PDB file of C-alpha atoms and ligand atoms in Angstrom:
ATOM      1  CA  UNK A   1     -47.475  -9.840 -17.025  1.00 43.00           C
ATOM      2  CA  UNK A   2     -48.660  -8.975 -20.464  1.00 44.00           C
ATOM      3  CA  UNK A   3     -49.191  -5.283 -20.919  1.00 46.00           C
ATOM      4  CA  UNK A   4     -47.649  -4.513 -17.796  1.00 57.00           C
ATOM      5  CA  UNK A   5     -45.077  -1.743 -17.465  1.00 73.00           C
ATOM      6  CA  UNK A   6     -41.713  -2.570 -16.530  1.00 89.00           C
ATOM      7  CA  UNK A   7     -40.191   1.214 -16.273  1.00 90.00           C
ATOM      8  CA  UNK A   8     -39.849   1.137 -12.413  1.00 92.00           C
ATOM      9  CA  UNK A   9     -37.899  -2.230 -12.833  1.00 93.00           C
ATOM     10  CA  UNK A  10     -35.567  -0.565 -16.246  1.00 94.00           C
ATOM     11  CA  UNK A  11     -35.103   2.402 -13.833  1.00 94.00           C
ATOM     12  CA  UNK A  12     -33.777  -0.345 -11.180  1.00 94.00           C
ATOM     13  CA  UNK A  13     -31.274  -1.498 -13.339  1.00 95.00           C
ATOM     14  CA  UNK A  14     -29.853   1.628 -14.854  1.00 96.00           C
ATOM     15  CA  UNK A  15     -29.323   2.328 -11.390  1.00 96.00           C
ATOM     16  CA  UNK A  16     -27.359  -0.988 -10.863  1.00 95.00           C
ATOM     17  CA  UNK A  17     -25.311  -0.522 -14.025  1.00 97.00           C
ATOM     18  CA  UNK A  18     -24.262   3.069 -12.626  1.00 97.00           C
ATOM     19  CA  UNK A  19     -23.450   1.669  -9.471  1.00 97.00           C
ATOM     20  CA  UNK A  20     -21.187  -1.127 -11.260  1.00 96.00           C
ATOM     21  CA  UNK A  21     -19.474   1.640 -13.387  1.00 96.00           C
ATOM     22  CA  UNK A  22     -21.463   2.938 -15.905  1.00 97.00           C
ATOM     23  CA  UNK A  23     -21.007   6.562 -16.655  1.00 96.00           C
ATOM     24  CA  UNK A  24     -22.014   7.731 -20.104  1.00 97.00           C
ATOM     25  CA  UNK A  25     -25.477   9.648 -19.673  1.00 97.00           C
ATOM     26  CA  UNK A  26     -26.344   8.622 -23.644  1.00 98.00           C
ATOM     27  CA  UNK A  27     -26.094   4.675 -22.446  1.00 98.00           C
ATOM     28  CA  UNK A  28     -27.980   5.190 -19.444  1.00 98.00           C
ATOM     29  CA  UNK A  29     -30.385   7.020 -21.090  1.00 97.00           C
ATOM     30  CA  UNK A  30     -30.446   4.843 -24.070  1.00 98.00           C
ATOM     31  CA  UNK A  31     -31.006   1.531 -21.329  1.00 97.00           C
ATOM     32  CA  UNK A  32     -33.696   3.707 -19.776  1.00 96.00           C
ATOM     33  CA  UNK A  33     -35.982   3.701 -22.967  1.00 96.00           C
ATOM     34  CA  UNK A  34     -35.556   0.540 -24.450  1.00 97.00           C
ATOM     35  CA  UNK A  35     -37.735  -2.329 -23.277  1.00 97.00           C
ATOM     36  CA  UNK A  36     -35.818  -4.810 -23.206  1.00 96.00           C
ATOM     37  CA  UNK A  37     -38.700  -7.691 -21.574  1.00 96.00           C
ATOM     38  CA  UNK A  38     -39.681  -7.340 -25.956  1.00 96.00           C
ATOM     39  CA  UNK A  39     -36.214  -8.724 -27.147  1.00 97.00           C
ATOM     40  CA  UNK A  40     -36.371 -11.549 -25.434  1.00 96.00           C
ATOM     41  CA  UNK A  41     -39.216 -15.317 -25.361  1.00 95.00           C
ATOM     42  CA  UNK A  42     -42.560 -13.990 -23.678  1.00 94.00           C
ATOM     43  CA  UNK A  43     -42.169 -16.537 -20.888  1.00 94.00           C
ATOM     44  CA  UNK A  44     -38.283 -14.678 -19.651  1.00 95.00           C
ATOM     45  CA  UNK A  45     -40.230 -11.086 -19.830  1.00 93.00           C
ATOM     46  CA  UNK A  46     -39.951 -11.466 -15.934  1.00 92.00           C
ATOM     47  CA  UNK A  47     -36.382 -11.790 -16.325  1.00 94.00           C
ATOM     48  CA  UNK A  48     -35.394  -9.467 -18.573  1.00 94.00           C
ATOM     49  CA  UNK A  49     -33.970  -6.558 -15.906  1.00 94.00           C
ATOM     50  CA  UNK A  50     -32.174  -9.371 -14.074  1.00 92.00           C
ATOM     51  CA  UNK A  51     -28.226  -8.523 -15.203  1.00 91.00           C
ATOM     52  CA  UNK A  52     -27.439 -11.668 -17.097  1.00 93.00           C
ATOM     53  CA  UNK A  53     -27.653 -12.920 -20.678  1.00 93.00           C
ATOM     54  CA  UNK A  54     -31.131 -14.755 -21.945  1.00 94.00           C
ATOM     55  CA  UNK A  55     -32.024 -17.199 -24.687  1.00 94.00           C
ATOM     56  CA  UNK A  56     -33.566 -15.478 -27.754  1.00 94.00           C
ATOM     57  CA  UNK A  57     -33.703 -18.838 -30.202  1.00 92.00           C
ATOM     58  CA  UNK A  58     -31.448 -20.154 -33.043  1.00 89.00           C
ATOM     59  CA  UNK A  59     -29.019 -21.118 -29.944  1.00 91.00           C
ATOM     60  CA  UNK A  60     -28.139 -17.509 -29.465  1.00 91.00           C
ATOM     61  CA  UNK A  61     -28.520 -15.088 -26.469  1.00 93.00           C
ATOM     62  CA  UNK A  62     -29.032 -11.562 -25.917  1.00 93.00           C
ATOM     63  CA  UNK A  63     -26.304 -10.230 -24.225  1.00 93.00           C
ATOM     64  CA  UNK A  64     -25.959  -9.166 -20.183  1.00 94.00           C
ATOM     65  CA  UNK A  65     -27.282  -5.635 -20.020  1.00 97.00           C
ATOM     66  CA  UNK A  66     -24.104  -4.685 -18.087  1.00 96.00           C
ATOM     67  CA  UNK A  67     -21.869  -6.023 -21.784  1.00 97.00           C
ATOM     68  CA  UNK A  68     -24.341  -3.971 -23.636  1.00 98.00           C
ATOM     69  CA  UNK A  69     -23.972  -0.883 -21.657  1.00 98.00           C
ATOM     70  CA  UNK A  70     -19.919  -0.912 -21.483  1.00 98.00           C
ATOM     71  CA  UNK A  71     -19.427  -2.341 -24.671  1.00 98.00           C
ATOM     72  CA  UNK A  72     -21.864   1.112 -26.087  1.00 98.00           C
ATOM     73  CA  UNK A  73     -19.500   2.898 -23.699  1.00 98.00           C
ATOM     74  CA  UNK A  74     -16.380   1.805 -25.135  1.00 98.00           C
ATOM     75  CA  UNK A  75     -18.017   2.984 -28.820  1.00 98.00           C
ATOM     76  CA  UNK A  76     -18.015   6.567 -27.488  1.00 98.00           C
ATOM     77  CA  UNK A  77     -20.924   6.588 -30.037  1.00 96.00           C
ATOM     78  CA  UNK A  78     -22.259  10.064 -31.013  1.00 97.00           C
ATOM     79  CA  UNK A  79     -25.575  11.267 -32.358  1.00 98.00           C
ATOM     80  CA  UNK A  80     -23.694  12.006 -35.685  1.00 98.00           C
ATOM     81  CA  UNK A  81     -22.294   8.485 -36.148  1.00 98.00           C
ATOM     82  CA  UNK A  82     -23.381   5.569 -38.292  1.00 98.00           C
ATOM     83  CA  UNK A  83     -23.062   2.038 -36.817  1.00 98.00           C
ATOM     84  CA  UNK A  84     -22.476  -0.771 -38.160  1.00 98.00           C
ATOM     85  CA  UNK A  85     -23.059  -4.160 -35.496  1.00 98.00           C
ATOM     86  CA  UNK A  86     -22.224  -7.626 -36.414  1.00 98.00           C
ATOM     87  CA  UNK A  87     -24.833 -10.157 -34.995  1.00 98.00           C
ATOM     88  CA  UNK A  88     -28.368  -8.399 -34.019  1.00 98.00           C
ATOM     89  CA  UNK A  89     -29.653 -11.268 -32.317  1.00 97.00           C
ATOM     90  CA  UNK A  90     -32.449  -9.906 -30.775  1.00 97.00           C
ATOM     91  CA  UNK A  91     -31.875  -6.385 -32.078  1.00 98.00           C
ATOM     92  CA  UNK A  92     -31.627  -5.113 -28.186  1.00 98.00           C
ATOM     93  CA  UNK A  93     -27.990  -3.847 -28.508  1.00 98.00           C
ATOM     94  CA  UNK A  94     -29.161  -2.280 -31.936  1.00 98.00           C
ATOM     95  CA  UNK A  95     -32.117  -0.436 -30.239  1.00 98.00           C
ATOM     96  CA  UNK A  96     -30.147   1.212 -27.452  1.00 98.00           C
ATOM     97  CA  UNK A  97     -27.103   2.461 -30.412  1.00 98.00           C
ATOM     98  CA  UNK A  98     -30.233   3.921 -32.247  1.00 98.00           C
ATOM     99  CA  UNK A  99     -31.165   5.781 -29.414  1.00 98.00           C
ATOM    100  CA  UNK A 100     -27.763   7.337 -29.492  1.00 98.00           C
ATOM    101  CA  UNK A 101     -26.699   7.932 -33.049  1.00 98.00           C
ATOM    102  CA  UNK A 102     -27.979   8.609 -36.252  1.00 98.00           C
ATOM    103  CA  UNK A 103     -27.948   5.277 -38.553  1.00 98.00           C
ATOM    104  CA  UNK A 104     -27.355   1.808 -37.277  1.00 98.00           C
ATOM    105  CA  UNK A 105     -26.802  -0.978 -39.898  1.00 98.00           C
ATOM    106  CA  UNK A 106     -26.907  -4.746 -38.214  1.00 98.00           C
ATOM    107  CA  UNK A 107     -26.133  -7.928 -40.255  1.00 98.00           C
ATOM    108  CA  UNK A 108     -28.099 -11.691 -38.341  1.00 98.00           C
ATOM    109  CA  UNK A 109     -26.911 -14.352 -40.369  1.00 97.00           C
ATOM    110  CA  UNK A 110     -30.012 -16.216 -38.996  1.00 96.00           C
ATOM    111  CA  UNK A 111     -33.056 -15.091 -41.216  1.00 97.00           C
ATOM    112  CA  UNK A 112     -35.308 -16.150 -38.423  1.00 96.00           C
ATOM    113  CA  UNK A 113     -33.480 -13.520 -36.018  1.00 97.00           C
ATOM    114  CA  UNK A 114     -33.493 -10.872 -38.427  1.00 98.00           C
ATOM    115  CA  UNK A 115     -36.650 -10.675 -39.316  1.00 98.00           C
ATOM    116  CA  UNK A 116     -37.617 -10.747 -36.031  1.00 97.00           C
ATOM    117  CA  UNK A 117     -35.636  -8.090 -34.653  1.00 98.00           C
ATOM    118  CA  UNK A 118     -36.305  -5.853 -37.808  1.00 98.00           C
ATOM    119  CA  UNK A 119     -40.361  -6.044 -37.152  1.00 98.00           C
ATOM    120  CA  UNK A 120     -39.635  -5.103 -33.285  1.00 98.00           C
ATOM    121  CA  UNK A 121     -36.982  -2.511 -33.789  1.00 98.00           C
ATOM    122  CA  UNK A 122     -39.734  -0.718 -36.645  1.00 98.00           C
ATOM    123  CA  UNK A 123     -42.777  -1.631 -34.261  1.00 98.00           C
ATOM    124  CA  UNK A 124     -40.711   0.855 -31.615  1.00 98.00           C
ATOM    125  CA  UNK A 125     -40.215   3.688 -33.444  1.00 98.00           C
ATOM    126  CA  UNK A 126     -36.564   3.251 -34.300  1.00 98.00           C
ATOM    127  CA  UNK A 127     -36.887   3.673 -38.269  1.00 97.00           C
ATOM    128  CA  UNK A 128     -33.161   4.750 -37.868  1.00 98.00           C
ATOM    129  CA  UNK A 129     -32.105   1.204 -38.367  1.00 98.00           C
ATOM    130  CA  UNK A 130     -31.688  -1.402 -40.667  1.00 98.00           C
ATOM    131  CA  UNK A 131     -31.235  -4.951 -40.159  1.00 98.00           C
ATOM    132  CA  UNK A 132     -29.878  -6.892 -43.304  1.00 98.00           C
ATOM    133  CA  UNK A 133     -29.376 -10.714 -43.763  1.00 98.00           C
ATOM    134  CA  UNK A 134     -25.972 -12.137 -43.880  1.00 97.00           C
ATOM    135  CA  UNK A 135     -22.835 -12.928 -43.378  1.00 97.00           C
ATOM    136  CA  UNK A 136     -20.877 -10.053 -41.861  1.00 98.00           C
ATOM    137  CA  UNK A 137     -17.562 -11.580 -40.256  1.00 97.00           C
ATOM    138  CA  UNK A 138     -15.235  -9.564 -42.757  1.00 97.00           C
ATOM    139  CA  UNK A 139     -18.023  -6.383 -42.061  1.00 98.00           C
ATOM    140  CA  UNK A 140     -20.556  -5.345 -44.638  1.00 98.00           C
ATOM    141  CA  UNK A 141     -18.792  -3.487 -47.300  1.00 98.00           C
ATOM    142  CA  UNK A 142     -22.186  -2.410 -49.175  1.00 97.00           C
ATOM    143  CA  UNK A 143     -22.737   0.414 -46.406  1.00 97.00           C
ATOM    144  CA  UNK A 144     -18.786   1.710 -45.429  1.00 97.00           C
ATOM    145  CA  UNK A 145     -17.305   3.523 -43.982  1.00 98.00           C
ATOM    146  CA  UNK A 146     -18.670   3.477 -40.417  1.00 98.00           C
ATOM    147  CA  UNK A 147     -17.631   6.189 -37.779  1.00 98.00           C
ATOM    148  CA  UNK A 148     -18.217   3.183 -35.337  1.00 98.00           C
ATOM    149  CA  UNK A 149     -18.234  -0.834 -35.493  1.00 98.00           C
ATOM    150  CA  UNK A 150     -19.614  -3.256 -33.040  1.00 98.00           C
ATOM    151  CA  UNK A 151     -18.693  -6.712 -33.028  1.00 98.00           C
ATOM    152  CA  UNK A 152     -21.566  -8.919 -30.810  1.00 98.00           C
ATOM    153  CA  UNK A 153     -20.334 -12.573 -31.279  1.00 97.00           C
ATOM    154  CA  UNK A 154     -17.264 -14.115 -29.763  1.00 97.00           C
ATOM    155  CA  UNK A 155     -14.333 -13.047 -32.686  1.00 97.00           C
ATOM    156  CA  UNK A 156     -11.165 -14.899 -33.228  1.00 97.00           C
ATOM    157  CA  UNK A 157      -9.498 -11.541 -34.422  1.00 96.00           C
ATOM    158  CA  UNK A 158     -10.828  -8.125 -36.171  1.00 96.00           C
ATOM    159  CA  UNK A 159     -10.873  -9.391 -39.974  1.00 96.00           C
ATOM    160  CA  UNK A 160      -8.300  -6.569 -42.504  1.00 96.00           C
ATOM    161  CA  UNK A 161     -11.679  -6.167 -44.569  1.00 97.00           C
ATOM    162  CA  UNK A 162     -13.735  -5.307 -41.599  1.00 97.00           C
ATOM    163  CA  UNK A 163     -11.104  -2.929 -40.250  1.00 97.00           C
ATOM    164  CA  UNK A 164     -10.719  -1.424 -43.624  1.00 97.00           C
ATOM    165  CA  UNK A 165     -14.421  -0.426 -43.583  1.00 98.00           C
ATOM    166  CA  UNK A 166     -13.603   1.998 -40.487  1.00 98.00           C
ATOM    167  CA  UNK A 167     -13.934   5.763 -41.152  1.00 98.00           C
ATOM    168  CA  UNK A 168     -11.286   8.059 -40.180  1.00 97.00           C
ATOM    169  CA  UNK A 169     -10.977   8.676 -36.804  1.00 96.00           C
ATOM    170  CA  UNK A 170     -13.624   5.737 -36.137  1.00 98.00           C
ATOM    171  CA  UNK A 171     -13.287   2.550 -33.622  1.00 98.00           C
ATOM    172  CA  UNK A 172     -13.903  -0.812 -33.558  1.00 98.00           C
ATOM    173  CA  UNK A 173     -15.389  -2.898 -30.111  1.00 98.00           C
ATOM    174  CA  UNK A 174     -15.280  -6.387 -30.403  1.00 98.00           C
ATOM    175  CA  UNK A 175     -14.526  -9.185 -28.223  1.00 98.00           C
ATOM    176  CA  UNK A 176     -11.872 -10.876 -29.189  1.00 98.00           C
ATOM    177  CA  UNK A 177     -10.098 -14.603 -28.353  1.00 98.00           C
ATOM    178  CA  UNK A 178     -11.252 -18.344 -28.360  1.00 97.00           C
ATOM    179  CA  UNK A 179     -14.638 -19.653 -28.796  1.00 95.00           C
ATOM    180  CA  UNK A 180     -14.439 -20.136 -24.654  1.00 94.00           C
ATOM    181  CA  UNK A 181     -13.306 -17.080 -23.823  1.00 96.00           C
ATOM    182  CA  UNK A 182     -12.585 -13.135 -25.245  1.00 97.00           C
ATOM    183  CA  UNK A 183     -11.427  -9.968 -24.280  1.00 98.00           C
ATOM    184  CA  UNK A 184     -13.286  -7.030 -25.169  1.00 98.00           C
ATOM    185  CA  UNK A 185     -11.072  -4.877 -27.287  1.00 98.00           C
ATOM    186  CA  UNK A 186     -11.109  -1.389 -28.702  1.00 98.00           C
ATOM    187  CA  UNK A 187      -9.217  -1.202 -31.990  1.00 98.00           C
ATOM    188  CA  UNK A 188      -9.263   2.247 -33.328  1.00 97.00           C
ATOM    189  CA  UNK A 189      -8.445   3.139 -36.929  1.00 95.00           C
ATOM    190  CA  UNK A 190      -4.571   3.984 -36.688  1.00 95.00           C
ATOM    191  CA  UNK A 191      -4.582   0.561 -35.496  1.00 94.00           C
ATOM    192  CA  UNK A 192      -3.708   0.928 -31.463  1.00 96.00           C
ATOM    193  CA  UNK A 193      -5.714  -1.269 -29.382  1.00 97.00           C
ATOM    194  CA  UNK A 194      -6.679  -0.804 -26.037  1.00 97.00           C
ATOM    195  CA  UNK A 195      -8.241  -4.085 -23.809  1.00 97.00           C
ATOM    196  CA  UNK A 196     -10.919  -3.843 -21.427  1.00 96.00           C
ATOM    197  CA  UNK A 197     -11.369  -7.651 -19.250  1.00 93.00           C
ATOM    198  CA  UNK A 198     -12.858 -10.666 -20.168  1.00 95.00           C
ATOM    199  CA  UNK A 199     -16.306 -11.521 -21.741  1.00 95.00           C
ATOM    200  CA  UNK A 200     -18.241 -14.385 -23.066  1.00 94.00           C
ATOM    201  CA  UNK A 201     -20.011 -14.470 -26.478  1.00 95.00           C
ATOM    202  CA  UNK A 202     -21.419 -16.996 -28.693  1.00 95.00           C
ATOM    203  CA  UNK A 203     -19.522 -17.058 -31.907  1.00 96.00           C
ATOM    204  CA  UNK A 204     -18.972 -15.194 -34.695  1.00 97.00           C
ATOM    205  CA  UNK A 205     -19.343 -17.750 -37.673  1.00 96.00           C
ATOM    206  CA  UNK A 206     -18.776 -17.420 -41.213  1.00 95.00           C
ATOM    207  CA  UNK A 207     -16.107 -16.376 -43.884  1.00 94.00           C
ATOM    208  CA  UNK A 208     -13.578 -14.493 -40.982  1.00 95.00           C
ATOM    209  CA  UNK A 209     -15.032 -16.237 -37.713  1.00 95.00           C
ATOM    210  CA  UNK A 210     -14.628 -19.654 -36.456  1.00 94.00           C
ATOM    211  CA  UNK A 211     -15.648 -22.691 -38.082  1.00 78.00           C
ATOM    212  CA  UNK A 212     -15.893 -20.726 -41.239  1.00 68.00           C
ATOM    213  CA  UNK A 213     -17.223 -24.177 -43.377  1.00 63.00           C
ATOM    214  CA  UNK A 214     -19.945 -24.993 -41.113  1.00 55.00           C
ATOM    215  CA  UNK A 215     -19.686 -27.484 -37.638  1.00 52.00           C
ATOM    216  CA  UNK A 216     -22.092 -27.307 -35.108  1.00 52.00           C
ATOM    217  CA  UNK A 217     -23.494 -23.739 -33.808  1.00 55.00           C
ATOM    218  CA  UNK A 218     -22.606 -25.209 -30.465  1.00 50.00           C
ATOM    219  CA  UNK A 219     -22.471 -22.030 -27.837  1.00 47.00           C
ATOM    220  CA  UNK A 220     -19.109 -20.644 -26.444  1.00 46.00           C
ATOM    221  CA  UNK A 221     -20.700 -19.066 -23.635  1.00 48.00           C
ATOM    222  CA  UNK A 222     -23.320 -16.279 -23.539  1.00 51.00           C
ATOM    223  CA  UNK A 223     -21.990 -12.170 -22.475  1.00 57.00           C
TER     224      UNK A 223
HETATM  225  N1  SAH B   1     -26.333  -8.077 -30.198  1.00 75.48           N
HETATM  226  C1  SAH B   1     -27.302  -9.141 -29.978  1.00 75.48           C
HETATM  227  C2  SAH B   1     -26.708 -10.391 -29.364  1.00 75.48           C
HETATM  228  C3  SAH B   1     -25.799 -11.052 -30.302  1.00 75.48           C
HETATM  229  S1  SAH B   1     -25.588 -12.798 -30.104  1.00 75.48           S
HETATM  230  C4  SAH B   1     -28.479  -8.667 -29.141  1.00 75.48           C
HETATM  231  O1  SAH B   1     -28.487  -7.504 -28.726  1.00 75.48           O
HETATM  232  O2  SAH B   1     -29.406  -9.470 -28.931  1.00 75.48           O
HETATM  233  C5  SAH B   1     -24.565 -12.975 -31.523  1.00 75.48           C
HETATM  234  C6  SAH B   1     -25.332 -12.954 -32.835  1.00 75.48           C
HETATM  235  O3  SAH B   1     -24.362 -12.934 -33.877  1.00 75.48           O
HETATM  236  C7  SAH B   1     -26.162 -14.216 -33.044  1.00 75.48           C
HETATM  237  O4  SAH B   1     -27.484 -13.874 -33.301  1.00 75.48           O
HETATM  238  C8  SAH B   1     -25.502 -14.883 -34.248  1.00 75.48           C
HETATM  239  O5  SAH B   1     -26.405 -15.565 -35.088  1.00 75.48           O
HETATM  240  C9  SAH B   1     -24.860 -13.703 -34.950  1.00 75.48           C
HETATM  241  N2  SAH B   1     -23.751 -14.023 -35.830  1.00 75.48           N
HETATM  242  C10 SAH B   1     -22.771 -14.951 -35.667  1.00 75.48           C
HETATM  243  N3  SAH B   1     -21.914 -14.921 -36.698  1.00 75.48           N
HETATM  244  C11 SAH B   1     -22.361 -13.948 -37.550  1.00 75.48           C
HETATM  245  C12 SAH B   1     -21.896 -13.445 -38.810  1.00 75.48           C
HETATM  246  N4  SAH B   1     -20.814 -13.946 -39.411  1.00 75.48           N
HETATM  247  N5  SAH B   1     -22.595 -12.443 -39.387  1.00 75.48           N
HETATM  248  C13 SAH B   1     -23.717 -11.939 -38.808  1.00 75.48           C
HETATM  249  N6  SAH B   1     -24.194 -12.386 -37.633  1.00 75.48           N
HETATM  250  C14 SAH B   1     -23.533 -13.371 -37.005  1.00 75.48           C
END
C-alpha cells in the first residue's frame, strides 16, 4: 500500500532476527529505522520484511535481511568508522552502516543501480554516504584507508590491493568461495581470518572477481 507505514511489520522482523541470533543493539537499531519496502520494485513493497533476498534490477538482489544484519555484526562497525562496501545494489546494506558509523563509501558498477540508490539514500536523510560508479573488486583506493570493509557480491578471494586499503586495526567481511557457493569470512588486518557458515551472493565481477573480461552476469545465487 502506497504511503502506508510498515514500522509495526520492521519491528516484527527485528524481533525475528533477535530471535535467530542477532545481538548488536546498533544493527537492530539500525534495521529498525531503515525502510527497507523503498530499496526494493514497488510491486515486492509487501514483501520486503519477509526474511529472504528480493530482485532490485540489473539481475541483482538485495540481500536477506538476516545476511545484512550478521554480516553488519561481524563489521563490529562503530560510530567513528568509515566504510567502504563493494556492490550497493539497492543501497539497503549502505543505509543501515550509515546509521551506525560516520562515512560510508559504496562502489555499483551498474550506473543504473547507483544512481538509484544514491537519490534514495539522500532522499532519507543519510547525507553521510556516498555512492560512486565503478569497478571496486581490488577496493577503491581514491578514499583509503577504511577502519571497516564490506564485501556484498559473491568473492573468489579478498584481492592484496583491497586488503592493503584496510586501516590499522580494521576488518574486512566478505563472502568468500565459488560463484555457487561462499563462506562469509572475517579477515582482519594482521591477516587472521575467522569463518562464519555459508552464504549465497551474486558475483563480484570485474578486475579481482570472477569473469574479470566480461561473460554473462548470470546469478550465483542471491544472500
Ligand atoms: N549490498 C546490496 C546488495 C548487493 S548485490 C544491497 O544492500 O542491496 C551485489 C552488487 O554488487 C550488485 O549490485 C552488483 O552489480 C555489484 N557488483 C558486482 N561486482 C562489482 C564490482 N566489481 N564493483 C562494484 N560493484 C559490483
Amino acid at each position: 500500500m502506497a504511503g502506508s507505514d510498515r514500522r509495526v511489520e520492521r519491528e516484527a522482523l527485528v524481533g525475528s532476527l533477535e530471535r535467530n541470533g542477532i545481538r548488536d543493539r546498533a544493527v537492530l537499531d539500525a534495521m529498525a529505522w531503515v525502510p527497507r519496502e523503498r530499496f526494493v520494485p514497488e510491486d515486492l513493497a509487501a514483501d520486503a520484511y519477509v526474511d529472504r533476498a528480493l530482485p532490485i534490477g540489473e539481475g541483482q538482489t538485495v540481500s536477506q535481511p538476516w545476511v545484512v544484519a550478521r554480516m553488519t555484526e561481524l563489521l563490529e562497525a562503530r560510530p567513528d568508522h568509515r566504510v567502504l562496501e563493494v556492490g550497493t545494489g539497492s543501497g539497503y546494506q549502505a543505509a543501515v552502516l550509515a546509521r551506525i558509523v560516520r562515512d560510508v563509501v559504496s562502489v555499483e558498477r551498474h550506473a543504473p543501480l547507483a544512481e538509484r540508490a544514491s537519490a534514495l539514500l539522500r532522499e532519507l536523510g543519510l547525507d553521510n554516504v556516498r555512492v560512486v560508479t565503478g569497478d571496486a573488486s581490488a577496493g577503491h583506493a581514491a578514499a583509503a584507508p577504511y577502519d571497516r570493509i564490506i564485501v556484498t557480491a559473491a568473492s573468489p578471494g579478498i584481492h592484496g590491493d583491497l586488503a592493503a586499503q584496510l586501516a590499522p586495526g580494521g576488518r574486512i567481511v566478505a563472502p568468500v568461495g565459488t560463484e555457487r557457493m561462499q563462506e562469509l569470512v572475517v579477515r582482519h588486518s594482521d591477516g587472521r581470518e575467522e569463518h562464519h557458515g555459508g552464504v549465497m551472493f551474486v558475483p563480484l565481477l570485474g578486475r579481482a572477481g570472477f569473469r574479470p573480461n566480461g561473460g554473462s552476469e548470470r546469478k550465483g545465487g542471491a544472500a
